[in-house]
Amino acid sequence: MKHVLSILVHNQPGVLVRVAGMFSRRGFNIHSLAVGTTYDLESSRITVVVCGDDGILEQVIKQLEKLIEVVAIQILPSESAVRRGMAMIKVNAGGDKRGEVLKLADVFRASVVDVSEHTVTFEITGDEDKINAFADVLAPYKIMELVRTGLVGLARGDNTIHQYERRNFHEQIVL
Amino acid sequence: MKLTGAEVMVQCLTEQGVDTVFGYPGGTILPFYDAMNNSSLRHILTVHEQGAAHAADGYARASGKVGVCIATSGPGATNLVTGLAAAFMDSIPVVAITGQVPTTMIGRDTFQEIDITGITMAITKHNFIVKDVTKLADTIRYAFRIAASGRSGPVLIDVPRDIQTSVVDFEPLAEFEKYSWAVGGEILSKIKTAVQAIQGAARPVIVVGGGAVAADAADEIRALAEKINAPVVSTLMGLGSFSGTHPLFLGLTGMHGCKVANQAVWEADVMIAVGSRFSDRLTGDRDKYVEDKTVIHIDIDPAEIDKNVAAHIGLTGDLKIIVDLLNGQLNDGQRSKWWMRIRECQQDEAVDGDEKQLSPSWVFSHIAEETFGKECIFVTDVGQHQMWAAQNLKIEKPRTWITSGGLGAMGFGLPAAMGAQFAKPDKRVIHFAGDGGFKMTGAELYTIAAHKLPVISVIINNHGLGMIRQLQHVFFDNNYTSCELPPNVDFTVFAAAFGVHAVAVNSAVEFVQAFKQALASNQPAVIVVNISREELVTPMAHPSGAINAFIDM
């Protein structure tokens, strides 16, 4: 089972290695990972899609909480969070095929970001299933290459990751 | 106050109450050595950086303070790795300071440049590389706080050479903030549930682990055991947190635990685990281990709850406070039926009559008798002798039993013993090693001799790697390989080379004499105890089986 975790971290050199290292060291499987700064220069946000049952999810969270640079962790369940990834797909679609793929792209609300004599490159945003479905329908036209980002997400409504900061594990337990 | 980075490091260590550091110099750490030379810090030069790390670890285990080790960049730093890993696995507070090539040279494969923060990420609680001298002081203070608080552990600070020589404004720390764990709302209701479970228990058992030592919770645990009249068993790391001669104490539990201790765990209906992480060497088959019993798991680290063993009641926080809270709500209990059953098991086990034979168990029993009531610290290496020591010594007090439990690092013993003796000059440190482990770090006798430390080293010499031989005996059909060593090392000559008095013994009578002599003198001593290769550690539960399913050897 896949779980999406959002992790707020102090923006220190090596923090990504520390977080990713914890996953590999303890044998947790990462399905995807996305990292970026936030509007606050001091912190970055890592979104991880991790595979495992609830017990594993609990261990992942507890082990993350032990990392000194981790500020807050939030689970982003599909029912109460918006989760999106982006993909670019280059297909071999010159001549008469081009019209067909453009129509398909329309259905998926994918946009064209590059066109050449033999190729079209699409950009598509959505949850994993949508991207997979789009790739599937493009497959017969021969996908030349595909690149995708890890999922990012935010909880719906008033819920934010900052609500978790007050848990302040380091002062209470780690420190 | 304007100081160089190196002087700031010295100031910060002093600020933290550090008096002794263990280390080995090198090019990139020389500014720090220069500054340290004019300070009150006592630097102990070891033979090898691994020795410095183990010594800092032993110092921390014996004293409860943070141990400090120093090394230069590159090989100096990599030599610390085993020592830091040993401290990490056993949650021992150590701060390691390493030199690094100047910040402008980092990433260019400079002479003696190694990415030590990268290397030690997995074996430290946290680590730092300081690239801005204005952050140096706070980083060191933070490092000590991280090392010593919560579930303690090693922290490494990598300081490039140019940071050590830059000048910075230094402000001494006015007062030291002490962080203490506060009882939260949720825990109180959980404690109530735990109290109910314990109250209703017919066959409770208390398992004490290394966390009990770290939390200084021995008094509270004794009060708990006496109150509910429950048998107490100890993990390898927990020895000393409950008196080894207390009538409620059943002994070591785990793969080489006493039969009665393992049987009590097996038959218990409620298990109270205090500061144990349920290592595989403790539990064997994890599912069978907790079958048909309620597990109350008390630990400082929330991640330990449900990691290896699913706990019915997990109490996270300071063990000392939690056990005390439990004691406050528990009623006295008798449980005479349970004790009748335990005494019955104990009688079944009582055999062993090879008195005055130079068997390993006799050696350790004899040492236990001879040192009873004396202020001693027992330090072991890793292997068969470690198990014999754990089974037969009677460890009375916390921090008087020092062993590499989690990592199981051969070579740990002698340098750790040295560190313990520096921490506790008024106690007598008795170190045990096999001939295999002693060969690994035995050169630290040089440091011991140089400082005239009265460490007694008892080398249980079977001319081989006994635990390897035992495993090959049990699991590889006696196909002995790389475990029987040619008996052509004379350890007494080796010790004599350092000016350490040494004697080899081949009989119980000789041992009695040699040990008495070593104890009476206030000098370092080595006693080589020649034993048979055939000696085995018994009992031995199958590593992946039930803990009362012993292997027939």
XYZ file of C-alpha atoms in Angstrom:
728
model
C 0.000 0.000 0.000
C 1.265 3.455 -0.882
C 1.306 6.352 1.569
C 2.188 9.942 0.829
C 4.223 11.698 3.517
C 5.070 15.355 3.589
C 8.183 16.183 5.608
C 9.196 19.685 6.607
C 12.953 19.874 7.177
C 15.537 22.456 8.109
C 17.283 23.533 4.971
C 20.737 22.175 5.869
C 23.293 20.693 3.512
C 22.963 16.929 3.502
C 19.423 16.820 4.830
C 18.125 14.975 1.775
C 20.844 12.330 2.123
C 19.964 11.944 5.780
C 16.278 11.421 5.048
C 16.835 9.181 2.027
C 19.554 7.289 3.876
C 17.185 6.467 6.699
C 14.782 4.873 4.213
C 17.405 2.724 2.531
C 19.162 1.812 5.784
C 16.015 0.478 7.371
C 14.762 -1.192 4.233
C 11.741 1.035 3.641
C 10.751 1.330 -0.004
C 10.473 4.756 -1.569
C 8.217 4.890 -4.571
C 8.888 8.520 -5.347
C 10.514 11.523 -3.788
C 10.163 15.226 -4.448
C 12.143 17.970 -2.773
C 12.016 21.712 -2.961
C 12.429 24.836 -0.948
C 9.393 26.498 0.573
C 8.649 30.198 0.714
C 10.567 30.190 3.983
C 14.273 30.037 3.098
C 15.048 28.140 6.289
C 13.038 25.089 5.375
C 12.514 22.620 2.590
C 9.693 20.213 2.046
C 10.169 16.623 1.026
C 7.239 14.582 -0.268
C 7.798 10.846 -0.138
C 5.597 8.088 -1.434
C 6.388 5.071 0.671
C 5.170 1.497 0.211
C 4.129 -0.597 3.175
C 1.406 -1.480 5.642
C 0.310 0.708 8.541
C 2.959 -0.741 10.835
C 5.689 0.224 8.409
C 4.187 3.677 7.975
C 4.275 4.156 11.745
C 7.916 3.080 11.924
C 8.828 5.370 9.019
C 7.261 8.325 10.803
C 8.904 7.514 14.134
C 12.294 7.069 12.537
C 11.871 10.341 10.630
C 10.961 12.129 13.829
C 14.309 11.091 15.260
C 16.230 12.940 12.578
C 17.412 16.191 14.069
C 16.605 18.251 10.971
C 13.046 17.015 10.581
C 10.611 19.650 11.817
C 7.221 18.159 11.023
C 5.667 15.206 9.271
C 2.194 14.978 7.803
C 0.419 12.056 6.182
C -1.441 13.078 3.015
C -4.251 10.564 2.429
C -5.967 10.674 -0.961
C -9.346 11.524 0.563
C -8.184 14.613 2.412
C -5.298 15.910 0.362
C -4.525 17.083 -3.129
C -1.650 15.137 -4.624
C -0.098 15.859 -7.959
C 2.821 14.843 -10.057
C 4.011 16.093 -13.392
C 5.311 14.160 -16.372
C 6.736 14.985 -19.748
C 6.204 12.454 -22.489
C 7.863 12.591 -25.894
C 6.076 10.584 -28.558
C 6.937 9.742 -32.100
C 4.033 11.471 -33.845
C 4.757 13.026 -37.165
C 2.429 13.258 -40.180
C -1.089 11.878 -39.879
C -0.576 10.497 -36.337
C -0.137 13.969 -34.957
C -3.827 14.835 -35.061
C -4.717 11.689 -33.144
C -2.253 12.267 -30.316
C -3.279 15.900 -29.997
C -6.880 14.800 -29.583
C -5.883 12.310 -26.889
C -3.899 15.016 -25.135
C -6.995 17.165 -25.135
C -8.944 14.477 -23.315
C -6.267 14.330 -20.609
C -5.786 18.105 -20.543
C -2.123 17.628 -21.341
C -0.368 20.516 -22.991
C 2.121 20.508 -25.791
C 5.495 21.890 -24.754
C 7.566 20.994 -27.809
C 6.919 20.017 -31.397
C 9.349 18.915 -34.096
C 8.975 17.219 -37.459
C 8.627 13.729 -35.980
C 7.897 14.331 -32.327
C 5.488 15.934 -29.926
C 6.313 16.446 -26.216
C 3.441 16.692 -23.771
C 3.309 17.979 -20.270
C 0.719 16.432 -17.997
C -0.111 17.127 -14.389
C -2.208 14.927 -12.180
C -2.221 12.074 -9.761
C -0.343 8.922 -10.604
C -3.275 7.123 -12.189
C -3.968 9.917 -14.613
C -0.355 10.066 -15.746
C -0.203 6.299 -16.094
C -3.414 6.293 -18.095
C -2.126 8.964 -20.446
C 1.137 7.084 -20.943
C -0.882 3.935 -21.699
C -2.895 5.570 -24.461
C 0.252 7.065 -25.962
C 2.119 3.780 -25.891
C 0.901 2.583 -29.335
C 2.418 5.720 -30.886
C 5.812 4.805 -29.398
C 6.914 6.791 -26.395
C 10.478 7.951 -27.040
C 11.070 9.003 -23.488
C 9.181 9.806 -20.337
C 10.202 11.719 -17.271
C 8.139 12.340 -14.187
C 8.474 14.128 -10.886
C 7.631 12.628 -7.557
C 4.246 13.462 -6.133
C 3.782 16.653 -4.183
C 0.717 17.403 -2.157
C -1.087 19.551 0.339
C -3.849 18.734 2.752
C -7.265 20.141 1.906
C -8.871 22.936 3.918
C -7.369 24.586 6.994
C -5.103 21.654 7.715
C -1.391 22.490 7.238
C 1.883 20.827 8.115
C 2.631 23.668 10.526
C 0.058 22.291 12.924
C 2.472 19.449 13.530
C 5.408 21.647 14.400
C 4.239 22.145 17.942
C 4.798 18.453 18.599
C 8.417 19.472 18.849
C 9.883 16.036 19.291
C 13.426 17.138 19.634
C 12.967 19.089 22.809
C 10.746 16.481 24.385
C 12.285 13.244 23.376
C 15.258 13.455 21.108
C 16.865 16.265 23.055
C 36.459 38.021 23.401
C 38.374 37.296 20.154
C 39.458 33.693 19.866
C 40.592 31.347 17.143
C 38.254 28.523 16.187
C 40.592 26.073 17.913
C 40.417 28.097 21.122
C 36.646 28.209 20.818
C 36.620 24.398 20.621
C 38.678 24.184 23.804
C 36.438 26.723 25.549
C 33.292 24.887 24.527
C 34.598 21.525 25.730
C 35.538 23.057 29.065
C 32.141 24.718 29.233
C 30.560 21.270 28.908
C 32.522 19.979 31.862
C 34.868 17.857 29.764
C 38.120 17.097 31.572
C 39.547 14.173 29.596
C 39.657 13.595 25.856
C 41.099 10.665 23.928
C 42.723 11.224 20.600
C 45.442 11.053 18.044
C 46.828 14.091 16.250
C 47.278 14.767 12.555
C 47.743 17.633 10.141
C 44.236 19.035 9.978
C 43.538 18.910 13.727
C 46.844 20.456 14.802
C 45.477 23.961 15.498
C 43.137 22.355 18.033
C 45.989 20.374 19.586
C 47.961 23.583 19.804
C 45.148 25.322 21.666
C 44.447 22.312 23.862
C 48.032 22.218 25.060
C 47.502 25.478 26.961
C 44.259 24.378 28.571
C 42.981 22.357 31.484
C 41.858 19.538 29.189
C 43.713 16.289 29.709
C 44.482 14.660 26.390
C 45.129 10.937 26.370
C 47.149 9.905 23.363
C 46.059 6.433 22.313
C 47.841 3.970 20.045
C 45.129 4.041 17.407
C 42.067 6.195 16.779
C 39.817 3.169 17.229
C 41.236 2.968 20.733
C 40.391 6.634 21.282
C 36.783 6.094 20.233
C 36.341 2.976 22.376
C 38.043 4.729 25.285
C 35.686 7.696 25.025
C 32.838 5.188 24.907
C 34.143 3.324 27.974
C 34.609 6.641 29.749
C 30.994 7.564 29.016
C 29.626 4.173 30.081
C 31.516 4.231 33.372
C 30.799 7.850 34.247
C 27.467 8.659 32.607
C 29.088 11.764 31.132
C 29.726 12.453 27.472
C 32.961 10.863 26.246
C 35.088 12.824 23.813
C 37.470 11.573 21.139
C 39.583 13.490 18.663
C 41.064 12.477 15.330
C 42.495 14.067 12.285
C 40.922 13.990 8.828
C 41.135 11.017 6.456
C 42.527 7.868 8.090
C 42.199 9.329 11.565
C 38.507 9.881 11.015
C 37.882 6.525 9.343
C 39.634 4.764 12.222
C 36.978 6.153 14.552
C 34.205 4.425 12.642
C 34.061 1.109 14.546
C 34.203 2.931 17.846
C 31.382 5.280 16.915
C 29.308 2.390 15.604
C 29.755 0.542 18.905
C 28.608 3.642 20.800
C 25.700 4.123 18.412
C 24.407 0.581 18.708
C 24.505 0.786 22.504
C 23.219 4.406 22.700
C 26.308 5.802 24.426
C 26.863 9.580 24.468
C 30.120 10.330 22.687
C 31.240 13.458 20.868
C 33.867 12.904 18.195
C 35.773 15.860 16.827
C 37.618 15.385 13.573
C 39.869 17.683 11.616
C 39.041 18.273 7.980
C 40.942 19.749 5.072
C 40.404 23.529 4.680
C 36.981 24.506 3.331
C 38.556 25.748 0.085
C 40.062 22.301 -0.514
C 36.963 20.211 0.189
C 35.778 18.128 -2.743
C 39.116 18.058 -4.522
C 40.333 14.721 -3.162
C 42.883 16.605 -1.115
C 45.526 14.707 0.887
C 43.777 12.987 3.819
C 40.389 14.286 2.743
C 37.496 11.970 3.504
C 33.798 12.784 3.661
C 33.501 11.654 7.262
C 30.056 13.161 7.823
C 28.879 11.082 4.863
C 30.576 7.969 6.195
C 29.294 8.323 9.746
C 25.747 9.388 8.925
C 24.424 5.909 9.592
C 26.392 5.367 12.807
C 25.896 8.660 14.614
C 22.820 10.188 16.149
C 23.718 13.277 14.183
C 26.799 14.854 12.684
C 27.995 18.261 11.585
C 30.561 19.824 9.339
C 31.300 23.371 10.434
C 31.903 25.669 7.476
C 31.308 28.969 9.245
C 33.405 29.806 12.276
C 30.662 31.953 13.784
C 28.558 28.796 14.118
C 31.327 26.715 15.685
C 30.540 27.325 19.347
C 26.821 26.735 19.031
C 27.399 23.626 16.947
C 29.593 22.111 19.658
C 27.039 22.989 22.347
C 24.259 21.542 20.248
C 26.314 18.411 19.611
C 26.707 17.778 23.337
C 23.025 18.313 23.887
C 22.085 15.890 21.153
C 24.591 13.290 22.392
C 23.443 13.333 25.996
C 19.709 13.895 25.808
C 16.799 11.612 25.013
C 18.131 8.344 23.724
C 21.788 9.223 23.896
C 24.279 8.457 21.153
C 27.411 9.560 19.375
C 27.668 12.874 17.509
C 30.514 13.803 15.194
C 31.715 17.334 14.464
C 33.972 17.757 11.458
C 35.991 20.988 11.680
C 38.019 22.106 8.642
C 41.496 23.373 9.422
C 40.836 26.958 8.304
C 37.834 27.144 10.643
C 40.164 26.236 13.500
C 42.527 29.067 12.627
C 39.964 31.803 11.850
C 39.333 34.377 14.512
C 35.853 34.911 15.859
C 34.067 36.725 18.631
C 33.379 34.208 21.377
C 30.737 34.597 24.022
C 30.866 32.177 26.895
C 27.609 30.411 27.631
C 25.985 32.101 30.601
C 24.004 29.189 31.889
C 23.387 25.706 30.763
C 19.836 24.890 29.845
C 18.771 21.584 31.216
C 16.103 19.795 29.290
C 13.995 17.397 31.184
C 11.252 15.167 30.031
C 7.804 16.279 31.070
C 4.977 13.858 31.711
C 2.418 14.387 28.981
C -1.327 13.845 29.212
C -1.533 10.679 27.152
C 1.013 8.788 29.176
C -0.957 9.043 32.404
C -3.895 7.121 30.998
C -1.535 4.560 29.508
C 0.115 4.147 32.876
C -3.295 3.381 34.336
C -3.776 0.628 31.766
C -0.324 -0.700 32.550
C -1.045 -0.701 36.273
C -4.219 -2.691 35.676
C -2.341 -5.216 33.561
C 0.388 -5.630 36.164
C -2.106 -5.824 38.995
C -3.926 -8.644 37.250
C -0.767 -10.531 36.352
C -0.307 -13.985 37.808
C 3.143 -14.477 36.323
C 4.796 -11.103 35.690
C 8.419 -10.754 34.649
C 10.568 -7.646 34.430
C 13.162 -7.454 31.651
C 15.777 -4.774 32.220
C 17.866 -3.458 29.342
C 20.582 -0.923 28.663
C 18.063 1.905 28.840
C 17.638 1.214 32.540
C 21.336 1.916 33.055
C 21.243 5.032 30.892
C 18.188 6.378 32.703
C 19.715 5.796 36.119
C 16.522 3.972 37.040
C 17.992 1.173 39.173
C 16.330 2.308 42.411
C 12.920 2.666 40.780
C 13.179 -0.743 39.127
C 14.181 -2.392 42.382
C 11.200 -0.763 44.072
C 8.926 -1.982 41.284
C 10.195 -5.559 41.460
C 9.946 -5.701 45.238
C 6.514 -4.165 45.246
C 4.958 -6.630 42.834
C 7.336 -9.445 43.777
C 8.211 -10.141 40.176
C 11.268 -11.976 38.927
C 13.782 -9.791 37.116
C 15.845 -10.908 34.155
C 18.427 -8.805 32.366
C 19.573 -8.378 28.812
C 23.297 -8.255 28.149
C 23.179 -4.463 28.194
C 20.976 -4.236 31.272
C 23.331 -6.019 33.686
C 23.931 -3.917 36.766
C 20.675 -2.023 36.576
C 19.340 -4.672 38.948
C 21.553 -6.199 41.594
C 22.969 -9.561 40.492
C 22.655 -10.934 44.024
C 19.097 -9.779 44.685
C 16.798 -12.736 45.437
C 14.373 -11.601 42.730
C 17.103 -11.678 40.068
C 17.112 -14.733 37.828
C 20.062 -13.797 35.646
C 20.916 -13.090 32.052
C 18.225 -13.720 29.457
C 18.539 -14.193 25.719
C 20.364 -16.519 23.386
C 22.921 -17.447 26.042
C 20.697 -16.574 28.973
C 20.188 -18.741 32.030
C 17.576 -21.407 31.496
C 15.470 -20.246 34.407
C 15.528 -16.640 33.193
C 14.425 -17.640 29.712
C 11.827 -20.034 31.078
C 10.380 -17.303 33.291
C 10.070 -15.028 30.264
C 8.475 -17.844 28.307
C 5.870 -18.630 30.967
C 5.128 -15.048 31.994
C 1.686 -13.611 31.340
C 2.800 -9.986 31.656
C 6.209 -8.737 30.591
C 7.457 -5.347 31.713
C 10.379 -4.430 29.469
C 12.318 -1.479 30.821
C 14.767 0.081 28.378
C 15.198 -2.876 26.084
C 14.951 -2.713 22.310
C 14.119 -6.414 21.942
C 17.286 -7.262 20.073
C 17.236 -10.510 18.106
C 19.789 -11.916 20.553
C 17.260 -11.353 23.295
C 14.090 -12.604 21.656
C 15.032 -15.327 19.210
C 11.775 -15.831 17.287
C 10.010 -12.517 17.841
C 6.480 -13.839 17.442
C 6.978 -16.753 19.793
C 8.686 -14.440 22.257
C 5.516 -12.497 23.007
C 2.968 -15.240 22.383
C 0.241 -15.338 25.023
C 1.516 -12.447 27.043
C 0.825 -8.799 27.573
C 3.881 -6.719 26.756
C 4.390 -3.426 28.545
C 7.262 -1.708 26.805
C 8.860 1.301 28.492
C 11.441 3.141 26.423
C 12.740 6.647 25.880
C 12.689 6.212 22.115
C 9.168 6.177 20.612
C 10.515 4.361 17.565
C 11.410 1.345 19.697
C 7.782 0.705 20.580
C 6.436 -1.812 18.051
C 9.726 -1.891 16.101
C 10.750 -5.470 16.826
C 7.965 -6.637 19.080
C 4.402 -5.384 19.142
C 3.711 -3.929 22.564
C 0.229 -3.974 24.064
C 1.094 -0.960 26.146
C 3.913 1.312 25.027
C 5.129 3.907 27.501
C 7.492 6.405 25.969
C 9.652 8.701 28.047
C 12.098 8.901 30.917
C 12.171 5.427 32.475
C 13.016 6.755 35.898
C 9.875 8.895 35.997
C 7.592 6.329 34.355
C 8.609 3.454 36.611
C 8.210 5.748 39.576
C 4.702 6.658 38.438
C 3.886 2.963 38.094
C 5.201 2.283 41.588
C 2.984 5.016 42.975
C -0.158 3.296 41.731
C 0.698 -0.372 42.179
C -0.324 -2.496 45.126
C 1.981 -4.980 46.784
C 1.771 -8.493 45.402
C 2.985 -11.908 46.509
C 2.588 -14.314 43.607
C 3.771 -17.301 45.624
C 2.542 -19.822 43.064
C 4.648 -18.187 40.364
C 7.664 -18.254 42.640
C 7.132 -21.916 43.464
C 7.241 -22.638 39.759
C 10.399 -20.541 39.295
C 12.182 -22.175 42.232
C 11.264 -25.536 40.748
C 12.957 -24.544 37.464
C 15.946 -23.243 39.389
C 16.404 -26.568 41.139
C 16.290 -28.406 37.839
C 19.054 -26.214 36.542
C 21.347 -26.425 39.535
C 24.042 -28.876 38.472
C 27.589 -27.861 37.616
C 30.053 -29.369 40.020
C 33.415 -28.892 38.282
C 34.849 -27.024 41.211
C 38.429 -25.898 41.125
C 38.808 -26.913 37.511
C 40.133 -24.139 35.347
C 36.880 -23.898 33.429
C 35.800 -20.490 32.174
C 32.663 -20.476 34.304
C 34.745 -21.267 37.359
C 37.151 -18.414 36.540
C 34.299 -15.919 36.390
C 32.551 -17.284 39.464
C 35.816 -17.049 41.328
C 36.312 -13.453 40.221
C 32.746 -12.688 41.302
C 33.506 -14.045 44.768
C 36.876 -12.347 45.076
C 35.561 -8.951 44.040
C 32.314 -9.071 45.985
C 31.807 -5.843 47.887
C 34.780 -4.229 46.159
C 34.405 -1.264 43.840
C 35.096 -2.863 40.490
C 34.106 -2.204 36.908
C 33.975 -5.183 34.594
C 34.712 -4.620 30.930
C 34.536 -7.325 28.314
C 35.511 -7.820 24.743
C 33.267 -9.853 22.449
C 32.843 -13.584 22.141
C 32.610 -16.621 24.392
C 34.307 -14.985 27.372
C 31.760 -12.146 27.156
C 28.925 -14.620 27.616
C 30.692 -16.504 30.401
C 31.272 -13.200 32.147
C 27.658 -12.122 31.714
C 26.422 -15.452 33.044
C 28.719 -15.816 36.018
C 29.731 -12.414 37.332
C 27.362 -10.806 39.785
C 27.011 -7.244 38.623
C 25.743 -5.235 41.548
C 25.517 -1.668 40.340
C 24.786 0.209 37.147
C 27.789 1.348 35.102
C 30.019 -1.387 36.464
C 29.412 -3.692 33.498
C 30.718 -2.465 30.167
C 30.331 -4.523 27.030
C 29.804 -4.032 23.317
C 26.295 -5.412 23.050
C 24.724 -4.214 19.840
C 27.700 -3.989 17.539
C 29.604 -6.814 19.161
C 32.927 -5.275 18.222
C 35.926 -7.448 18.971
C 38.744 -5.229 20.170
C 36.356 -3.057 22.165
C 37.414 -4.340 25.563
C 40.896 -3.076 26.312
C 40.476 0.530 25.114
C 37.038 0.728 26.755
C 38.550 -0.556 29.996
C 41.174 2.139 29.710
C 38.502 4.802 29.260
C 36.541 3.455 32.231
C 39.644 3.518 34.426
C 40.297 7.152 33.477
C 36.694 7.978 34.351
C 36.755 6.121 37.654
C 40.273 6.146 39.095
C 38.942 5.006 42.477
C 37.447 1.826 41.111
C 39.356 -1.180 39.879
C 38.744 -1.977 36.242
C 38.893 -5.648 35.347
C 38.995 -6.347 31.657
C 38.267 -9.656 29.988
C 39.143 -10.637 26.476
C 39.610 -13.698 24.376
C 42.949 -14.163 22.679
C 41.350 -13.176 19.354
C 39.947 -9.843 20.478
C 42.998 -9.056 22.562
C 45.171 -9.318 19.471
C 43.043 -6.677 17.763
C 43.582 -3.773 20.141
C 46.044 -5.197 22.664
C 48.546 -2.512 21.725
C 46.573 -0.109 23.923
C 48.488 -1.769 26.778
C 51.039 0.838 25.754
C 48.673 3.647 26.807
C 47.654 1.769 29.950
C 51.294 1.282 30.900
C 52.191 4.878 30.063
C 49.559 6.130 32.508
C 50.141 3.319 35.033
C 46.423 2.523 34.970
C 45.707 -0.381 37.317
C 43.614 -2.275 34.749
C 43.655 -6.030 35.225
C 43.358 -7.854 31.910
C 42.188 -11.430 32.121
C 42.762 -13.110 28.777
C 40.727 -16.239 28.317
C 43.097 -17.975 25.951
C 41.842 -20.916 23.947
C 44.192 -20.331 21.038
C 41.338 -19.609 18.755
C 38.138 -17.839 18.012
C 35.925 -19.725 20.408
C 32.563 -18.342 19.392
C 33.320 -19.006 15.731
C 34.373 -22.507 16.626
C 31.172 -22.965 18.631
C 29.023 -21.795 15.709
C 30.884 -24.115 13.353
C 30.393 -26.912 15.867
C 26.650 -26.305 16.044
C 25.711 -25.135 12.570
C 28.490 -26.347 10.265
C 28.923 -29.919 11.385
C 32.294 -29.380 13.112
C 33.836 -28.091 9.917
C 36.291 -25.844 11.727
C 37.860 -23.182 9.606
C 39.736 -19.992 10.454
C 39.041 -20.433 14.127
C 41.836 -22.583 15.479
C 44.983 -20.515 15.676
C 48.532 -21.803 16.061
C 49.351 -21.424 19.766
C 52.540 -19.517 19.186
C 51.725 -16.173 20.747
C 53.035 -15.699 24.253
C 50.855 -12.933 25.644
C 53.025 -12.603 28.737
C 55.950 -11.622 26.533
C 53.689 -9.256 24.617
C 52.601 -7.579 27.859
C 56.145 -7.489 29.141
C 57.142 -5.505 26.066
C 55.006 -2.672 27.435
C 56.378 -3.160 30.902
C 53.151 -4.702 32.146
C 53.380 -7.502 34.675
C 51.933 -10.660 33.172
C 51.484 -14.253 34.160
C 50.031 -17.283 32.436
C 48.024 -19.821 34.419
C 47.089 -23.403 33.658
C 45.288 -24.420 36.826
C 42.702 -23.069 39.218
C 45.264 -22.831 41.993
C 47.551 -20.738 39.842
C 44.696 -18.491 38.865
C 43.625 -17.889 42.457
C 47.180 -16.840 43.259
C 47.617 -14.660 40.180
C 44.305 -12.876 40.595
C 44.914 -12.218 44.265
C 48.290 -10.747 43.428
C 46.942 -8.554 40.647
C 44.146 -7.274 42.860
C 46.535 -6.499 45.692
C 48.920 -4.492 43.560
C 47.942 -1.160 42.144
C 49.585 -1.770 38.791
C 48.364 -2.887 35.404
C 48.393 -6.655 35.127
C 47.731 -9.298 32.537
C 46.629 -12.794 33.460
C 46.540 -15.287 30.626
C 44.149 -18.112 31.437
C 44.842 -21.081 29.208
C 41.668 -23.063 28.651
C 40.631 -25.871 26.374
C 39.433 -25.209 22.864
C 36.504 -27.496 23.486
C 34.820 -25.165 25.955
C 31.360 -24.066 24.853
C 28.980 -21.369 25.990
C 25.925 -23.122 27.368
C 23.022 -22.905 27.334
C 22.450 -21.753 23.795
C 18.992 -21.084 22.469
C 18.515 -21.322 18.739
C 19.028 -17.785 17.346
C 15.742 -17.896 15.463
C 13.771 -20.211 17.729
C 11.913 -19.966 21.003
C 14.088 -18.750 23.857
C 13.530 -21.877 25.893
C 14.354 -24.198 22.992
C 17.988 -24.872 23.761
C 20.417 -26.458 21.365
C 21.774 -29.772 22.508
C 25.541 -29.490 22.247
